Amino acid sequence: MDDVEAVPAIGDWSLAENISVWIEVVAIAVITVAVVAAFVAGARTWRTAGVRDAVERVKQSVGRGLLLGLDLLIAADVIRTVTLEPTLQNVAALGLLVVVRTFLSWSLMVELHGRWPWQRGRGTPQD
């Protein structure tokens, strides 16, 4: 009977806290792996295509990793704020974090694709 009680139930705040921490760890790992992989890919590109292409390749790869990492960090913040301490002050702080991270994401999208996220890309069919 004691073994059944050891498993946290959905709605258990410590479970939500642990999940948000693990999501943050995954986000850090994603960003770290993306940076390392970007420099490896950049070095390969540098040898075959030159410095300019290598720098662009690194920027593209790091940018994609940062976008995914930022999305994961936002998810962790939402879980933590909504489940653990949903006070007005914490929700306002979460809102500010989401705005800042969204701006960073949009800036990265402009850097990666040369356009805002809501603009159609060249060659994108009209829906």
GROMACS .gro file of N, CA and C in nm:
model
  381
    1MET      N    1   0.081  -0.119   0.000
    1MET     CA    2   0.000   0.000   0.000
    1MET      C    3   0.086   0.126   0.000
    2ASP      N    4   0.202   0.122   0.064
    2ASP     CA    5   0.288   0.239   0.068
    2ASP      C    6   0.341   0.275  -0.069
    3ASP      N    7   0.360   0.172  -0.157
    3ASP     CA    8   0.412   0.199  -0.290
    3ASP      C    9   0.316   0.283  -0.373
    4VAL      N   10   0.187   0.263  -0.354
    4VAL     CA   11   0.087   0.337  -0.429
    4VAL      C   12   0.091   0.484  -0.390
    5GLU      N   13   0.114   0.514  -0.264
    5GLU     CA   14   0.117   0.652  -0.216
    5GLU      C   15   0.244   0.725  -0.261
    6ALA      N   16   0.349   0.652  -0.298
    6ALA     CA   17   0.475   0.714  -0.339
    6ALA      C   18   0.466   0.777  -0.477
    7VAL      N   19   0.371   0.733  -0.560
    7VAL     CA   20   0.355   0.787  -0.694
    7VAL      C   21   0.274   0.916  -0.686
    8PRO      N   22   0.332   1.029  -0.734
    8PRO     CA   23   0.258   1.155  -0.727
    8PRO      C   24   0.139   1.154  -0.822
    9ALA      N   25   0.032   1.212  -0.781
    9ALA     CA   26  -0.090   1.219  -0.861
    9ALA      C   27  -0.091   1.346  -0.944
   10ILE      N   28  -0.168   1.342  -1.052
   10ILE     CA   29  -0.186   1.464  -1.131
   10ILE      C   30  -0.253   1.567  -1.040
   11GLY      N   31  -0.206   1.689  -1.044
   11GLY     CA   32  -0.257   1.793  -0.956
   11GLY      C   33  -0.169   1.812  -0.833
   12ASP      N   34  -0.070   1.722  -0.816
   12ASP     CA   35   0.025   1.736  -0.706
   12ASP      C   36   0.123   1.846  -0.744
   13TRP      N   37   0.134   1.949  -0.662
   13TRP     CA   38   0.216   2.064  -0.696
   13TRP      C   39   0.363   2.029  -0.707
   14SER      N   40   0.410   1.934  -0.630
   14SER     CA   41   0.552   1.897  -0.643
   14SER      C   42   0.579   1.831  -0.778
   15LEU      N   43   0.482   1.759  -0.830
   15LEU     CA   44   0.496   1.700  -0.963
   15LEU      C   45   0.507   1.811  -1.068
   16ALA      N   46   0.423   1.911  -1.058
   16ALA     CA   47   0.428   2.023  -1.153
   16ALA      C   48   0.562   2.096  -1.143
   17GLU      N   49   0.611   2.116  -1.023
   17GLU     CA   50   0.740   2.182  -1.006
   17GLU      C   51   0.853   2.100  -1.068
   18ASN      N   52   0.851   1.968  -1.043
   18ASN     CA   53   0.953   1.880  -1.101
   18ASN      C   54   0.947   1.880  -1.253
   19ILE      N   55   0.827   1.877  -1.307
   19ILE     CA   56   0.812   1.879  -1.453
   19ILE      C   57   0.867   2.009  -1.511
   20SER      N   58   0.834   2.122  -1.447
   20SER     CA   59   0.884   2.250  -1.499
   20SER      C   60   1.036   2.257  -1.492
   21VAL      N   61   1.094   2.202  -1.387
   21VAL     CA   62   1.241   2.201  -1.377
   21VAL      C   63   1.300   2.113  -1.487
   22TRP      N   64   1.241   1.998  -1.513
   22TRP     CA   65   1.293   1.910  -1.617
   22TRP      C   66   1.278   1.972  -1.755
   23ILE      N   67   1.169   2.044  -1.777
   23ILE     CA   68   1.153   2.112  -1.906
   23ILE      C   69   1.263   2.217  -1.922
   24GLU      N   70   1.297   2.288  -1.815
   24GLU     CA   71   1.406   2.385  -1.821
   24GLU      C   72   1.539   2.317  -1.850
   25VAL      N   73   1.562   2.202  -1.789
   25VAL     CA   74   1.686   2.127  -1.815
   25VAL      C   75   1.692   2.085  -1.962
   26VAL      N   76   1.580   2.038  -2.016
   26VAL     CA   77   1.576   2.000  -2.157
   26VAL      C   78   1.602   2.122  -2.245
   27ALA      N   79   1.545   2.237  -2.208
   27ALA     CA   80   1.567   2.360  -2.286
   27ALA      C   81   1.714   2.397  -2.288
   28ILE      N   82   1.779   2.390  -2.173
   28ILE     CA   83   1.922   2.420  -2.166
   28ILE      C   84   2.002   2.321  -2.251
   29ALA      N   85   1.964   2.194  -2.244
   29ALA     CA   86   2.033   2.092  -2.324
   29ALA      C   87   2.013   2.117  -2.473
   30VAL      N   88   1.891   2.153  -2.512
   30VAL     CA   89   1.862   2.180  -2.653
   30VAL      C   90   1.948   2.296  -2.704
   31ILE      N   91   1.953   2.403  -2.626
   31ILE     CA   92   2.033   2.520  -2.668
   31ILE      C   93   2.181   2.483  -2.675
   32THR      N   94   2.229   2.411  -2.576
   32THR     CA   95   2.370   2.371  -2.574
   32THR      C   96   2.405   2.282  -2.692
   33VAL      N   97   2.323   2.182  -2.717
   33VAL     CA   98   2.348   2.091  -2.831
   33VAL      C   99   2.341   2.168  -2.962
   34ALA      N  100   2.245   2.261  -2.972
   34ALA     CA  101   2.232   2.338  -3.095
   34ALA      C  102   2.356   2.423  -3.121
   35VAL      N  103   2.411   2.484  -3.016
   35VAL     CA  104   2.530   2.566  -3.034
   35VAL      C  105   2.649   2.480  -3.076
   36VAL      N  106   2.669   2.368  -3.009
   36VAL     CA  107   2.781   2.279  -3.044
   36VAL      C  108   2.764   2.226  -3.186
   37ALA      N  109   2.643   2.179  -3.219
   37ALA     CA  110   2.618   2.127  -3.354
   37ALA      C  111   2.635   2.236  -3.460
   38ALA      N  112   2.596   2.359  -3.425
   38ALA     CA  113   2.610   2.470  -3.520
   38ALA      C  114   2.756   2.496  -3.551
   39PHE      N  115   2.841   2.493  -3.450
   39PHE     CA  116   2.983   2.518  -3.476
   39PHE      C  117   3.048   2.403  -3.551
   40VAL      N  118   3.004   2.280  -3.526
   40VAL     CA  119   3.056   2.167  -3.603
   40VAL      C  120   3.013   2.181  -3.749
   41ALA      N  121   2.885   2.212  -3.772
   41ALA     CA  122   2.836   2.230  -3.909
   41ALA      C  123   2.904   2.350  -3.974
   42GLY      N  124   2.926   2.456  -3.897
   42GLY     CA  125   2.995   2.573  -3.951
   42GLY      C  126   3.137   2.542  -3.992
   43ALA      N  127   3.206   2.462  -3.913
   43ALA     CA  128   3.344   2.424  -3.947
   43ALA      C  129   3.347   2.343  -4.076
   44ARG      N  130   3.252   2.253  -4.091
   44ARG     CA  131   3.245   2.173  -4.214
   44ARG      C  132   3.215   2.262  -4.334
   45THR      N  133   3.121   2.355  -4.316
   45THR     CA  134   3.085   2.446  -4.424
   45THR      C  135   3.203   2.536  -4.460
   46TRP      N  136   3.275   2.581  -4.359
   46TRP     CA  137   3.391   2.669  -4.382
   46TRP      C  138   3.494   2.601  -4.472
   47ARG      N  139   3.516   2.471  -4.446
   47ARG     CA  140   3.615   2.398  -4.526
   47ARG      C  141   3.572   2.383  -4.671
   48THR      N  142   3.442   2.370  -4.695
   48THR     CA  143   3.396   2.344  -4.832
   48THR      C  144   3.344   2.467  -4.905
   49ALA      N  145   3.284   2.564  -4.831
   49ALA     CA  146   3.217   2.675  -4.899
   49ALA      C  147   3.269   2.813  -4.859
   50GLY      N  148   3.352   2.821  -4.757
   50GLY     CA  149   3.407   2.951  -4.719
   50GLY      C  150   3.346   3.008  -4.591
   51VAL      N  151   3.406   3.117  -4.548
   51VAL     CA  152   3.371   3.177  -4.419
   51VAL      C  153   3.228   3.233  -4.419
   52ARG      N  154   3.192   3.306  -4.524
   52ARG     CA  155   3.059   3.368  -4.528
   52ARG      C  156   2.948   3.264  -4.514
   53ASP      N  157   2.955   3.156  -4.588
   53ASP     CA  158   2.854   3.050  -4.578
   53ASP      C  159   2.858   2.982  -4.441
   54ALA      N  160   2.978   2.968  -4.386
   54ALA     CA  161   2.992   2.905  -4.254
   54ALA      C  162   2.926   2.989  -4.146
   55VAL      N  163   2.947   3.120  -4.150
   55VAL     CA  164   2.885   3.209  -4.051
   55VAL      C  165   2.734   3.204  -4.064
   56GLU      N  166   2.684   3.205  -4.185
   56GLU     CA  167   2.538   3.198  -4.206
   56GLU      C  168   2.483   3.066  -4.154
   57ARG      N  169   2.555   2.959  -4.178
   57ARG     CA  170   2.512   2.826  -4.130
   57ARG      C  171   2.507   2.823  -3.977
   58VAL      N  172   2.608   2.878  -3.911
   58VAL     CA  173   2.610   2.883  -3.764
   58VAL      C  174   2.493   2.966  -3.713
   59LYS      N  175   2.470   3.084  -3.773
   59LYS     CA  176   2.360   3.169  -3.729
   59LYS      C  177   2.226   3.098  -3.743
   60GLN      N  178   2.205   3.029  -3.854
   60GLN     CA  179   2.079   2.958  -3.877
   60GLN      C  180   2.059   2.847  -3.774
   61SER      N  181   2.163   2.769  -3.752
   61SER     CA  182   2.152   2.656  -3.658
   61SER      C  183   2.133   2.702  -3.514
   62VAL      N  184   2.210   2.801  -3.473
   62VAL     CA  185   2.196   2.853  -3.336
   62VAL      C  186   2.058   2.915  -3.319
   63GLY      N  187   2.013   2.988  -3.419
   63GLY     CA  188   1.881   3.051  -3.412
   63GLY      C  189   1.769   2.950  -3.395
   64ARG      N  190   1.774   2.842  -3.469
   64ARG     CA  191   1.671   2.738  -3.454
   64ARG      C  192   1.674   2.675  -3.315
   65GLY      N  193   1.793   2.649  -3.265
   65GLY     CA  194   1.805   2.593  -3.130
   65GLY      C  195   1.754   2.689  -3.024
   66LEU      N  196   1.785   2.818  -3.041
   66LEU     CA  197   1.736   2.918  -2.946
   66LEU      C  198   1.584   2.929  -2.949
   67LEU      N  199   1.526   2.924  -3.069
   67LEU     CA  200   1.379   2.929  -3.078
   67LEU      C  201   1.314   2.814  -3.003
   68LEU      N  202   1.364   2.694  -3.024
   68LEU     CA  203   1.309   2.578  -2.954
   68LEU      C  204   1.332   2.590  -2.804
   69GLY      N  205   1.453   2.630  -2.764
   69GLY     CA  206   1.483   2.647  -2.623
   69GLY      C  207   1.394   2.751  -2.557
   70LEU      N  208   1.371   2.864  -2.624
   70LEU     CA  209   1.283   2.968  -2.569
   70LEU      C  210   1.141   2.918  -2.553
   71ASP      N  211   1.092   2.842  -2.652
   71ASP     CA  212   0.957   2.786  -2.641
   71ASP      C  213   0.946   2.693  -2.520
   72LEU      N  214   1.048   2.612  -2.499
   72LEU     CA  215   1.046   2.521  -2.384
   72LEU      C  216   1.053   2.599  -2.252
   73LEU      N  217   1.133   2.704  -2.247
   73LEU     CA  218   1.142   2.784  -2.125
   73LEU      C  219   1.010   2.855  -2.095
   74ILE      N  220   0.941   2.900  -2.198
   74ILE     CA  221   0.809   2.960  -2.176
   74ILE      C  222   0.713   2.856  -2.121
   75ALA      N  223   0.717   2.735  -2.175
   75ALA     CA  224   0.629   2.628  -2.126
   75ALA      C  225   0.656   2.599  -1.979
   76ALA      N  226   0.782   2.593  -1.941
   76ALA     CA  227   0.817   2.569  -1.801
   76ALA      C  228   0.767   2.681  -1.711
   77ASP      N  229   0.781   2.806  -1.757
   77ASP     CA  230   0.733   2.919  -1.678
   77ASP      C  231   0.581   2.917  -1.663
   78VAL      N  232   0.511   2.880  -1.768
   78VAL     CA  233   0.365   2.874  -1.761
   78VAL      C  234   0.323   2.767  -1.660
   79ILE      N  235   0.384   2.650  -1.668
   79ILE     CA  236   0.350   2.542  -1.573
   79ILE      C  237   0.376   2.587  -1.430
   80ARG      N  238   0.492   2.646  -1.408
   80ARG     CA  239   0.529   2.688  -1.273
   80ARG      C  240   0.433   2.796  -1.220
   81THR      N  241   0.404   2.894  -1.301
   81THR     CA  242   0.322   3.006  -1.256
   81THR      C  243   0.177   2.963  -1.234
   82VAL      N  244   0.122   2.890  -1.328
   82VAL     CA  245  -0.019   2.854  -1.320
   82VAL      C  246  -0.046   2.753  -1.209
   83THR      N  247   0.045   2.659  -1.188
   83THR     CA  248   0.018   2.554  -1.090
   83THR      C  249   0.071   2.583  -0.951
   84LEU      N  250   0.183   2.653  -0.942
   84LEU     CA  251   0.247   2.667  -0.811
   84LEU      C  252   0.206   2.793  -0.737
   85GLU      N  253   0.218   2.907  -0.800
   85GLU     CA  254   0.186   3.032  -0.731
   85GLU      C  255   0.114   3.127  -0.826
   86PRO      N  256  -0.016   3.104  -0.850
   86PRO     CA  257  -0.089   3.187  -0.944
   86PRO      C  258  -0.135   3.321  -0.884
   87THR      N  259  -0.043   3.395  -0.824
   87THR     CA  260  -0.077   3.527  -0.771
   87THR      C  261  -0.075   3.629  -0.885
   88LEU      N  262  -0.137   3.743  -0.862
   88LEU     CA  263  -0.141   3.847  -0.964
   88LEU      C  264   0.000   3.893  -1.000
   89GLN      N  265   0.086   3.905  -0.900
   89GLN     CA  266   0.224   3.948  -0.925
   89GLN      C  267   0.299   3.845  -1.010
   90ASN      N  268   0.283   3.716  -0.980
   90ASN     CA  269   0.351   3.613  -1.058
   90ASN      C  270   0.297   3.602  -1.200
   91VAL      N  271   0.166   3.618  -1.215
   91VAL     CA  272   0.106   3.613  -1.349
   91VAL      C  273   0.153   3.734  -1.431
   92ALA      N  274   0.164   3.851  -1.366
   92ALA     CA  275   0.216   3.969  -1.436
   92ALA      C  276   0.362   3.948  -1.477
   93ALA      N  277   0.441   3.890  -1.388
   93ALA     CA  278   0.581   3.860  -1.421
   93ALA      C  279   0.589   3.760  -1.536
   94LEU      N  280   0.502   3.659  -1.534
   94LEU     CA  281   0.497   3.562  -1.643
   94LEU      C  282   0.461   3.632  -1.773
   95GLY      N  283   0.363   3.721  -1.767
   95GLY     CA  284   0.324   3.795  -1.886
   95GLY      C  285   0.440   3.874  -1.944
   96LEU      N  286   0.517   3.939  -1.857
   96LEU     CA  287   0.633   4.015  -1.903
   96LEU      C  288   0.738   3.923  -1.964
   97LEU      N  289   0.762   3.810  -1.900
   97LEU     CA  290   0.858   3.712  -1.956
   97LEU      C  291   0.814   3.663  -2.093
   98VAL      N  292   0.686   3.633  -2.106
   98VAL     CA  293   0.635   3.584  -2.234
   98VAL      C  294   0.650   3.692  -2.342
   99VAL      N  295   0.622   3.818  -2.306
   99VAL     CA  296   0.637   3.927  -2.402
   99VAL      C  297   0.784   3.939  -2.446
  100VAL      N  298   0.875   3.937  -2.351
  100VAL     CA  299   1.017   3.950  -2.383
  100VAL      C  300   1.064   3.831  -2.468
  101ARG      N  301   1.026   3.711  -2.428
  101ARG     CA  302   1.070   3.593  -2.504
  101ARG      C  303   1.003   3.587  -2.641
  102THR      N  304   0.880   3.634  -2.650
  102THR     CA  305   0.813   3.639  -2.780
  102THR      C  306   0.885   3.738  -2.872
  103PHE      N  307   0.923   3.854  -2.818
  103PHE     CA  308   0.999   3.951  -2.896
  103PHE      C  309   1.131   3.890  -2.943
  104LEU      N  310   1.199   3.818  -2.853
  104LEU     CA  311   1.324   3.752  -2.892
  104LEU      C  312   1.299   3.649  -3.002
  105SER      N  313   1.191   3.573  -2.989
  105SER     CA  314   1.157   3.473  -3.090
  105SER      C  315   1.131   3.539  -3.224
  106TRP      N  316   1.055   3.650  -3.223
  106TRP     CA  317   1.027   3.720  -3.348
  106TRP      C  318   1.155   3.775  -3.409
  107SER      N  319   1.243   3.828  -3.324
  107SER     CA  320   1.370   3.880  -3.374
  107SER      C  321   1.452   3.769  -3.438
  108LEU      N  322   1.453   3.653  -3.376
  108LEU     CA  323   1.525   3.539  -3.433
  108LEU      C  324   1.462   3.495  -3.565
  109MET      N  325   1.329   3.498  -3.572
  109MET     CA  326   1.260   3.461  -3.696
  109MET      C  327   1.299   3.558  -3.809
  110VAL      N  328   1.305   3.686  -3.778
  110VAL     CA  329   1.345   3.784  -3.878
  110VAL      C  330   1.489   3.755  -3.922
  111GLU      N  331   1.574   3.725  -3.828
  111GLU     CA  332   1.714   3.695  -3.860
  111GLU      C  333   1.725   3.568  -3.946
  112LEU      N  334   1.645   3.467  -3.914
  112LEU     CA  335   1.654   3.340  -3.986
  112LEU      C  336   1.588   3.345  -4.123
  113HIS      N  337   1.470   3.410  -4.130
  113HIS     CA  338   1.390   3.402  -4.252
  113HIS      C  339   1.381   3.533  -4.329
  114GLY      N  340   1.428   3.643  -4.268
  114GLY     CA  341   1.424   3.771  -4.337
  114GLY      C  342   1.285   3.833  -4.343
  115ARG      N  343   1.194   3.788  -4.259
  115ARG     CA  344   1.058   3.843  -4.257
  115ARG      C  345   0.997   3.817  -4.120
  116TRP      N  346   0.890   3.892  -4.089
  116TRP     CA  347   0.820   3.871  -3.963
  116TRP      C  348   0.742   3.740  -3.968
  117PRO      N  349   0.715   3.679  -3.853
  117PRO     CA  350   0.646   3.549  -3.854
  117PRO      C  351   0.509   3.552  -3.922
  118TRP      N  352   0.440   3.664  -3.920
  118TRP     CA  353   0.305   3.670  -3.977
  118TRP      C  354   0.306   3.705  -4.126
  119GLN      N  355   0.422   3.735  -4.182
  119GLN     CA  356   0.431   3.765  -4.324
  119GLN      C  357   0.451   3.637  -4.402
  120ARG      N  358   0.389   3.632  -4.519
  120ARG     CA  359   0.407   3.515  -4.605
  120ARG      C  360   0.547   3.517  -4.665
  121GLY      N  361   0.606   3.399  -4.671
  121GLY     CA  362   0.738   3.390  -4.733
  121GLY      C  363   0.727   3.390  -4.884
  122ARG      N  364   0.839   3.414  -4.948
  122ARG     CA  365   0.841   3.409  -5.094
  122ARG      C  366   0.810   3.267  -5.139
  123GLY      N  367   0.721   3.256  -5.234
  123GLY     CA  368   0.688   3.124  -5.287
  123GLY      C  369   0.586   3.049  -5.202
  124THR      N  370   0.535   3.111  -5.095
  124THR     CA  371   0.434   3.046  -5.013
  124THR      C  372   0.299   3.060  -5.081
  125PRO      N  373   0.227   2.950  -5.102
  125PRO     CA  374   0.098   2.961  -5.171
  125PRO      C  375  -0.002   3.040  -5.088
  126GLN      N  376  -0.090   3.110  -5.156
  126GLN     CA  377  -0.197   3.185  -5.090
  126GLN      C  378  -0.299   3.085  -5.037
  127ASP      N  379  -0.329   3.091  -4.906
  127ASP     CA  380  -0.426   2.998  -4.847
  127ASP      C  381  -0.565   3.059  -4.846
   0.00000   0.00000   0.00000
